[in-house]
Amino acid sequence: MSLASFVQQLPKVELHLHLEGAVSASTFADLAALNSVALPKPTAELYSYDNLPDFLKIYDLVCASIKSAADFSRVTFEALERCAVAGARYVELFFSPHAHLAHGVSYSTMLGGVLDGMRRAKEKYGIVCKLIPAHSRELGPERGEQFLDMVLAERMPDVIGIGLDYNEAPFPPAPYVKMYERARSEGLNVTAHAGESGPAENVADSIDLLGVRRIDHGYHVVDDPALIERCKEAGIVFTCCPSTTLATTVWRDLAAPGHAIRRMIEAGLNVTIHSDDPPMFATTLDREYALVMDNFALSPEALKKIALAGLEAAWLDNETKQAWMSEWSAEIDGLLKTELLPN
Ligand code: ADE
Ligand code: ZN
């Protein structure tokens, strides 16, 4: 078996994926035409940007193009289909309610469509998906409380946690202490984007003030050796996305010895690998695994460890997690017994 095939077949979880960032350029163009959203560039040039704010401008346009429940169902099904093809068995999917509310789309329309897309993907591919509505940190804590009210008012079993995303550098986590405290007291899981374009302090504050045990990205942790040690002791999980770093962070070369994800793995941090906004960064989940394998010279056994660390970090009940852990582990050992040939 080729290494590419091993990476694709490796059972994986996807814990850091944004629904709206998972829309292909052609579906984006279709939906923009359908819903009369003007696009600034030809389709082939839409998905190119050099920093986080520029990326978020296009991401907001994708959001504006998804209007009806049928649109939500379509983009959810297509996103999960690509996950399944990349070998993902379980997905925790972020979505951005504020960006649709801004265009008059109700939370129930979004949820209805997304749940329908999830049902269809599960039926066709067996892929299991749970949801993480995320608050844009740019909107402030008052809007954050309203966001949480909305999520709690239409609480669904498939909505398992909340996230915090958008432009990090000017919007640190501290104002969200109360919102996160309330979310946790309501039994929601919590995660936050930190240390992507913002400093190590944002990683520390997300852990200490917001109470998260999972950090999305987290790369600037490498700037603070004491924080690295603290995160190792506490078993903090970092959901890293290699291709995203090339456009939104200061680490633009995956082959460089100083790349943050490489340093995080070498430091022994609990790193899991994900795809963030795959078509928008021209990637897929299996390609993200292949990138770390090739650039950081990781063995197939090391990829097994990363895949199972992802499962361990998932917000699943213990019974399912343990059952999948033994099944997946045995399945991966079977793959490892075959001769793995360079691509
Ligand atoms: N929303 C989608 N992708 C994101 C990223 N990489 N950082 C912050 N917010 C995002
Ligand atoms: Zn993200």
CSV table of C-alpha atoms and ligand atoms in Angstrom, one decimal:
chain,number,residue,atom,x,y,z
A,1,MET,CA,0.0,0.0,0.0
A,2,SER,CA,1.2,3.5,-0.7
A,3,LEU,CA,1.8,5.9,2.2
A,4,ALA,CA,-0.9,8.2,0.7
A,5,SER,CA,-3.3,5.3,0.8
A,6,PHE,CA,-2.3,4.5,4.4
A,7,VAL,CA,-2.9,8.2,5.4
A,8,GLN,CA,-6.3,8.2,3.7
A,9,GLN,CA,-7.4,4.9,5.2
A,10,LEU,CA,-6.2,5.8,8.7
A,11,PRO,CA,-9.4,6.3,10.8
A,12,LYS,CA,-9.4,9.9,11.8
A,13,VAL,CA,-11.5,12.5,13.7
A,14,GLU,CA,-11.9,16.1,12.4
A,15,LEU,CA,-12.2,18.4,15.4
A,16,HIS,CA,-11.3,21.7,13.8
A,17,LEU,CA,-13.4,22.3,10.7
A,18,HIS,CA,-15.6,25.4,9.9
A,19,LEU,CA,-18.7,24.6,7.9
A,20,GLU,CA,-18.5,27.8,5.9
A,21,GLY,CA,-14.8,27.4,5.3
A,22,ALA,CA,-15.5,23.9,3.9
A,23,VAL,CA,-17.5,25.2,0.9
A,24,SER,CA,-15.8,24.5,-2.4
A,25,ALA,CA,-15.2,27.5,-4.8
A,26,SER,CA,-17.7,26.0,-7.3
A,27,THR,CA,-20.4,25.6,-4.7
A,28,PHE,CA,-19.7,29.1,-3.5
A,29,ALA,CA,-20.1,30.5,-7.0
A,30,ASP,CA,-23.3,28.5,-7.4
A,31,LEU,CA,-24.8,29.8,-4.2
A,32,ALA,CA,-23.6,33.3,-4.7
A,33,ALA,CA,-25.4,33.4,-8.1
A,34,LEU,CA,-28.5,31.7,-6.6
A,35,ASN,CA,-28.7,34.2,-3.8
A,36,SER,CA,-27.6,37.3,-5.7
A,37,VAL,CA,-24.3,37.8,-3.8
A,38,ALA,CA,-21.8,39.8,-5.9
A,39,LEU,CA,-18.3,38.3,-6.0
A,40,PRO,CA,-15.2,40.5,-6.1
A,41,LYS,CA,-13.1,38.2,-8.3
A,42,PRO,CA,-13.5,35.3,-10.8
A,43,THR,CA,-14.1,31.9,-9.0
A,44,ALA,CA,-10.6,30.6,-9.7
A,45,GLU,CA,-9.1,33.6,-7.8
A,46,LEU,CA,-11.5,33.8,-4.9
A,47,TYR,CA,-9.6,31.6,-2.5
A,48,SER,CA,-6.4,33.5,-2.2
A,49,TYR,CA,-5.3,35.7,0.8
A,50,ASP,CA,-2.2,36.5,2.7
A,51,ASN,CA,-3.4,37.1,6.3
A,52,LEU,CA,-6.3,36.2,8.6
A,53,PRO,CA,-8.4,39.4,8.1
A,54,ASP,CA,-8.3,39.1,4.3
A,55,PHE,CA,-9.2,35.4,4.6
A,56,LEU,CA,-12.1,36.3,6.9
A,57,LYS,CA,-13.5,38.8,4.3
A,58,ILE,CA,-13.9,36.0,1.8
A,59,TYR,CA,-15.2,33.7,4.5
A,60,ASP,CA,-17.9,36.3,5.3
A,61,LEU,CA,-18.9,36.3,1.6
A,62,VAL,CA,-19.2,32.5,1.7
A,63,CYS,CA,-21.5,32.9,4.7
A,64,ALA,CA,-23.6,35.5,3.0
A,65,SER,CA,-24.1,33.1,0.0
A,66,ILE,CA,-25.7,30.3,2.2
A,67,LYS,CA,-29.3,31.4,2.7
A,68,SER,CA,-31.9,28.6,2.7
A,69,ALA,CA,-32.2,25.4,4.7
A,70,ALA,CA,-31.5,23.6,1.4
A,71,ASP,CA,-28.3,25.6,1.0
A,72,PHE,CA,-27.1,24.7,4.5
A,73,SER,CA,-28.0,21.1,3.9
A,74,ARG,CA,-26.0,21.1,0.6
A,75,VAL,CA,-22.8,22.6,2.1
A,76,THR,CA,-23.0,20.4,5.2
A,77,PHE,CA,-23.4,17.2,3.1
A,78,GLU,CA,-20.6,18.2,0.7
A,79,ALA,CA,-18.2,19.1,3.6
A,80,LEU,CA,-18.9,15.8,5.4
A,81,GLU,CA,-18.6,13.9,2.1
A,82,ARG,CA,-15.1,15.3,1.6
A,83,CYS,CA,-14.3,14.4,5.3
A,84,ALA,CA,-15.5,10.8,4.7
A,85,VAL,CA,-13.4,10.5,1.5
A,86,ALA,CA,-10.4,11.7,3.5
A,87,GLY,CA,-10.9,9.0,6.0
A,88,ALA,CA,-12.7,10.9,8.8
A,89,ARG,CA,-15.2,8.9,10.8
A,90,TYR,CA,-16.2,11.6,13.3
A,91,VAL,CA,-16.5,15.4,12.9
A,92,GLU,CA,-17.0,18.2,15.3
A,93,LEU,CA,-18.1,21.0,13.0
A,94,PHE,CA,-17.9,24.7,13.8
A,95,PHE,CA,-20.4,27.1,12.2
A,96,SER,CA,-20.8,30.9,12.4
A,97,PRO,CA,-24.4,31.9,13.3
A,98,HIS,CA,-23.7,35.7,13.5
A,99,ALA,CA,-22.6,35.7,9.8
A,100,HIS,CA,-26.0,34.3,8.7
A,101,LEU,CA,-28.2,36.2,11.2
A,102,ALA,CA,-26.6,39.4,9.7
A,103,HIS,CA,-28.3,38.4,6.4
A,104,GLY,CA,-31.7,37.6,7.9
A,105,VAL,CA,-31.3,33.9,8.2
A,106,SER,CA,-32.7,32.5,11.5
A,107,TYR,CA,-30.8,30.1,13.8
A,108,SER,CA,-33.5,27.5,13.2
A,109,THR,CA,-33.1,27.7,9.4
A,110,MET,CA,-29.4,27.2,9.8
A,111,LEU,CA,-29.8,24.3,12.2
A,112,GLY,CA,-32.5,22.6,10.3
A,113,GLY,CA,-30.5,22.6,7.1
A,114,VAL,CA,-27.2,21.6,8.8
A,115,LEU,CA,-29.0,18.7,10.6
A,116,ASP,CA,-30.5,17.5,7.3
A,117,GLY,CA,-27.0,17.5,5.7
A,118,MET,CA,-25.6,15.6,8.6
A,119,ARG,CA,-28.4,13.0,8.4
A,120,ARG,CA,-27.8,12.5,4.6
A,121,ALA,CA,-24.0,12.2,5.1
A,122,LYS,CA,-24.4,9.7,7.9
A,123,GLU,CA,-26.8,7.7,5.8
A,124,LYS,CA,-24.4,7.6,2.8
A,125,TYR,CA,-21.0,7.4,4.5
A,126,GLY,CA,-21.7,6.4,8.1
A,127,ILE,CA,-19.9,9.6,9.2
A,128,VAL,CA,-21.0,11.0,12.6
A,129,CYS,CA,-21.1,14.7,13.1
A,130,LYS,CA,-21.7,17.0,16.1
A,131,LEU,CA,-21.9,20.8,16.1
A,132,ILE,CA,-20.0,23.7,17.7
A,133,PRO,CA,-21.6,27.1,17.1
A,134,ALA,CA,-18.8,29.6,17.4
A,135,HIS,CA,-18.9,33.3,18.5
A,136,SER,CA,-17.0,35.9,16.5
A,137,ARG,CA,-14.7,37.5,19.1
A,138,GLU,CA,-14.9,40.7,17.1
A,139,LEU,CA,-18.5,41.2,18.2
A,140,GLY,CA,-17.7,41.5,22.0
A,141,PRO,CA,-19.0,39.9,25.1
A,142,GLU,CA,-22.5,41.4,25.1
A,143,ARG,CA,-23.3,39.9,21.7
A,144,GLY,CA,-21.6,36.8,23.1
A,145,GLU,CA,-24.2,36.5,25.8
A,146,GLN,CA,-27.0,36.9,23.2
A,147,PHE,CA,-25.3,34.2,21.1
A,148,LEU,CA,-25.3,31.8,24.1
A,149,ASP,CA,-28.9,32.6,24.9
A,150,MET,CA,-29.8,31.7,21.3
A,151,VAL,CA,-27.9,28.4,21.4
A,152,LEU,CA,-29.4,27.5,24.8
A,153,ALA,CA,-33.0,28.4,23.7
A,154,GLU,CA,-32.9,25.9,20.8
A,155,ARG,CA,-30.7,23.4,22.5
A,156,MET,CA,-30.3,20.2,20.4
A,157,PRO,CA,-28.4,17.0,21.5
A,158,ASP,CA,-26.1,17.4,18.4
A,159,VAL,CA,-24.9,20.8,19.6
A,160,ILE,CA,-22.2,19.8,22.0
A,161,GLY,CA,-20.2,22.9,22.7
A,162,ILE,CA,-19.2,26.5,21.7
A,163,GLY,CA,-16.2,28.1,20.2
A,164,LEU,CA,-14.6,31.5,19.8
A,165,ASP,CA,-13.0,32.5,16.4
A,166,TYR,CA,-12.4,35.3,13.9
A,167,ASN,CA,-9.7,37.9,14.2
A,168,GLU,CA,-7.6,37.1,17.3
A,169,ALA,CA,-4.8,39.6,17.5
A,170,PRO,CA,-7.1,42.7,18.3
A,171,PHE,CA,-9.6,40.6,20.3
A,172,PRO,CA,-8.1,38.7,23.3
A,173,PRO,CA,-10.1,36.1,25.2
A,174,ALA,CA,-10.5,37.8,28.6
A,175,PRO,CA,-13.8,39.6,28.0
A,176,TYR,CA,-15.5,36.2,27.5
A,177,VAL,CA,-15.0,34.9,31.1
A,178,LYS,CA,-18.7,35.1,32.0
A,179,MET,CA,-20.0,33.7,28.7
A,180,TYR,CA,-17.7,30.7,29.0
A,181,GLU,CA,-18.5,30.2,32.7
A,182,ARG,CA,-22.2,30.1,31.8
A,183,ALA,CA,-21.7,27.8,28.8
A,184,ARG,CA,-19.7,25.3,31.0
A,185,SER,CA,-22.3,25.5,33.8
A,186,GLU,CA,-25.0,24.6,31.2
A,187,GLY,CA,-23.0,21.5,30.3
A,188,LEU,CA,-21.6,22.7,27.0
A,189,ASN,CA,-18.1,21.8,26.0
A,190,VAL,CA,-15.8,24.8,25.3
A,191,THR,CA,-12.9,25.5,23.0
A,192,ALA,CA,-11.4,28.7,21.7
A,193,HIS,CA,-9.1,29.8,18.9
A,194,ALA,CA,-5.9,31.2,20.4
A,195,GLY,CA,-2.2,31.7,19.6
A,196,GLU,CA,-2.9,31.8,15.9
A,197,SER,CA,-2.3,35.5,15.1
A,198,GLY,CA,-2.3,36.4,18.8
A,199,PRO,CA,0.3,35.9,21.5
A,200,ALA,CA,1.0,33.0,23.9
A,201,GLU,CA,-0.8,35.0,26.6
A,202,ASN,CA,-4.1,34.3,24.7
A,203,VAL,CA,-3.4,30.6,25.0
A,204,ALA,CA,-2.8,31.0,28.7
A,205,ASP,CA,-5.8,33.2,29.2
A,206,SER,CA,-8.1,30.8,27.3
A,207,ILE,CA,-7.0,28.0,29.6
A,208,ASP,CA,-7.0,30.0,32.9
A,209,LEU,CA,-9.9,32.4,32.3
A,210,LEU,CA,-12.2,30.6,29.9
A,211,GLY,CA,-11.6,27.1,31.3
A,212,VAL,CA,-10.9,25.5,27.9
A,213,ARG,CA,-8.8,22.2,27.7
A,214,ARG,CA,-8.7,22.3,24.0
A,215,ILE,CA,-7.1,25.2,22.1
A,216,ASP,CA,-7.7,25.7,18.3
A,217,HIS,CA,-4.3,26.4,16.7
A,218,GLY,CA,-2.3,27.5,19.7
A,219,TYR,CA,1.0,28.0,17.8
A,220,HIS,CA,2.3,30.9,19.8
A,221,VAL,CA,2.6,28.6,22.8
A,222,VAL,CA,6.1,28.0,21.5
A,223,ASP,CA,7.1,31.5,22.6
A,224,ASP,CA,6.6,30.6,26.2
A,225,PRO,CA,8.5,27.6,27.6
A,226,ALA,CA,6.9,27.7,31.0
A,227,LEU,CA,3.4,27.6,29.3
A,228,ILE,CA,4.5,24.6,27.2
A,229,GLU,CA,5.3,22.8,30.4
A,230,ARG,CA,2.0,23.8,32.0
A,231,CYS,CA,0.1,22.6,28.9
A,232,LYS,CA,1.9,19.3,28.9
A,233,GLU,CA,1.1,18.7,32.6
A,234,ALA,CA,-2.5,19.6,32.1
A,235,GLY,CA,-2.9,17.6,28.9
A,236,ILE,CA,-4.2,20.6,26.9
A,237,VAL,CA,-5.0,19.6,23.4
A,238,PHE,CA,-3.9,21.7,20.4
A,239,THR,CA,-6.0,21.3,17.3
A,240,CYS,CA,-3.5,22.3,14.7
A,241,CYS,CA,-4.1,23.0,11.0
A,242,PRO,CA,-0.9,23.0,8.9
A,243,SER,CA,-2.1,24.6,5.7
A,244,THR,CA,-3.8,27.5,7.6
A,245,THR,CA,-0.5,28.5,9.1
A,246,LEU,CA,0.9,29.3,5.7
A,247,ALA,CA,-1.6,32.1,5.2
A,248,THR,CA,-2.6,33.3,8.7
A,249,THR,CA,0.5,33.0,10.9
A,250,VAL,CA,4.2,34.0,10.9
A,251,TRP,CA,5.1,30.4,10.2
A,252,ARG,CA,4.9,30.2,6.4
A,253,ASP,CA,7.3,27.3,5.7
A,254,LEU,CA,6.3,23.8,6.9
A,255,ALA,CA,9.7,22.5,6.0
A,256,ALA,CA,11.5,25.0,8.3
A,257,PRO,CA,12.9,23.4,11.5
A,258,GLY,CA,11.3,26.3,13.5
A,259,HIS,CA,7.7,25.8,12.3
A,260,ALA,CA,5.5,26.0,15.3
A,261,ILE,CA,3.6,22.7,14.8
A,262,ARG,CA,6.9,20.9,14.5
A,263,ARG,CA,8.2,22.5,17.6
A,264,MET,CA,5.0,21.7,19.5
A,265,ILE,CA,5.2,18.0,18.5
A,266,GLU,CA,8.9,17.9,19.4
A,267,ALA,CA,8.2,19.5,22.8
A,268,GLY,CA,5.7,16.7,23.5
A,269,LEU,CA,2.6,18.8,23.5
A,270,ASN,CA,-0.7,17.0,22.7
A,271,VAL,CA,-1.1,18.0,19.1
A,272,THR,CA,-3.9,16.8,16.8
A,273,ILE,CA,-4.1,17.5,13.1
A,274,HIS,CA,-7.1,19.0,11.3
A,275,SER,CA,-8.0,21.0,8.2
A,276,ASP,CA,-9.8,24.2,9.4
A,277,ASP,CA,-11.2,25.5,6.1
A,278,PRO,CA,-10.0,22.9,3.6
A,279,PRO,CA,-11.1,24.1,0.2
A,280,MET,CA,-10.3,27.7,1.2
A,281,PHE,CA,-6.7,26.6,1.9
A,282,ALA,CA,-6.6,24.1,-1.0
A,283,THR,CA,-6.4,21.0,1.3
A,284,THR,CA,-8.1,18.0,2.7
A,285,LEU,CA,-7.8,16.2,6.1
A,286,ASP,CA,-5.7,13.4,4.7
A,287,ARG,CA,-3.4,15.9,3.0
A,288,GLU,CA,-2.9,17.7,6.3
A,289,TYR,CA,-1.7,14.4,7.8
A,290,ALA,CA,0.5,13.8,4.8
A,291,LEU,CA,2.0,17.3,5.1
A,292,VAL,CA,3.1,16.7,8.7
A,293,MET,CA,4.4,13.2,7.9
A,294,ASP,CA,6.5,14.5,5.0
A,295,ASN,CA,7.7,17.8,6.5
A,296,PHE,CA,8.4,16.7,10.0
A,297,ALA,CA,9.7,13.2,9.0
A,298,LEU,CA,7.1,11.4,11.1
A,299,SER,CA,6.7,7.7,10.9
A,300,PRO,CA,3.4,5.9,10.2
A,301,GLU,CA,3.3,4.9,13.8
A,302,ALA,CA,3.6,8.6,14.8
A,303,LEU,CA,0.5,9.3,12.6
A,304,LYS,CA,-1.4,6.5,14.4
A,305,LYS,CA,-0.6,8.2,17.7
A,306,ILE,CA,-1.9,11.6,16.3
A,307,ALA,CA,-5.1,10.0,15.0
A,308,LEU,CA,-5.8,8.3,18.3
A,309,ALA,CA,-5.0,11.5,20.2
A,310,GLY,CA,-7.7,13.1,18.1
A,311,LEU,CA,-10.2,10.5,19.1
A,312,GLU,CA,-9.1,10.8,22.8
A,313,ALA,CA,-9.7,14.6,22.5
A,314,ALA,CA,-13.2,14.2,21.0
A,315,TRP,CA,-16.2,15.3,23.0
A,316,LEU,CA,-17.7,11.8,22.9
A,317,ASP,CA,-19.1,9.7,25.7
A,318,ASN,CA,-16.5,7.4,27.3
A,319,GLU,CA,-18.2,4.2,26.2
A,320,THR,CA,-18.2,5.1,22.4
A,321,LYS,CA,-14.7,6.5,22.8
A,322,GLN,CA,-13.3,3.3,24.3
A,323,ALA,CA,-15.1,1.1,21.8
A,324,TRP,CA,-13.8,3.1,18.8
A,325,MET,CA,-10.3,3.3,20.4
A,326,SER,CA,-9.9,-0.5,20.4
A,327,GLU,CA,-11.5,-0.9,17.0
A,328,TRP,CA,-9.5,1.9,15.3
A,329,SER,CA,-6.3,0.8,17.0
A,330,ALA,CA,-6.7,-2.8,15.7
A,331,GLU,CA,-7.6,-1.5,12.3
A,332,ILE,CA,-4.5,0.8,12.1
A,333,ASP,CA,-2.3,-2.1,13.3
A,334,GLY,CA,-3.6,-4.1,10.4
A,335,LEU,CA,-2.7,-1.2,8.0
A,336,LEU,CA,0.8,-1.0,9.6
A,337,LYS,CA,1.4,-4.7,8.9
A,338,THR,CA,1.2,-4.2,5.2
A,339,GLU,CA,4.2,-3.0,3.3
A,340,LEU,CA,4.0,0.8,3.1
A,341,LEU,CA,5.6,2.1,-0.1
A,342,PRO,CA,6.7,5.7,-0.8
A,343,ASN,CA,4.2,7.5,-2.9
B,1,ADE,N1,-12.7,31.0,11.1
B,1,ADE,C1,-12.5,30.1,10.1
B,1,ADE,N2,-11.2,29.9,10.1
B,1,ADE,C2,-10.6,30.6,11.0
B,1,ADE,C3,-9.3,30.8,11.5
B,1,ADE,N3,-8.2,30.1,11.0
B,1,ADE,N4,-9.0,31.7,12.5
B,1,ADE,C4,-10.0,32.4,13.0
B,1,ADE,N5,-11.3,32.2,12.7
B,1,ADE,C5,-11.6,31.4,11.7
B,2,ZN,ZN,-10.5,27.5,12.9
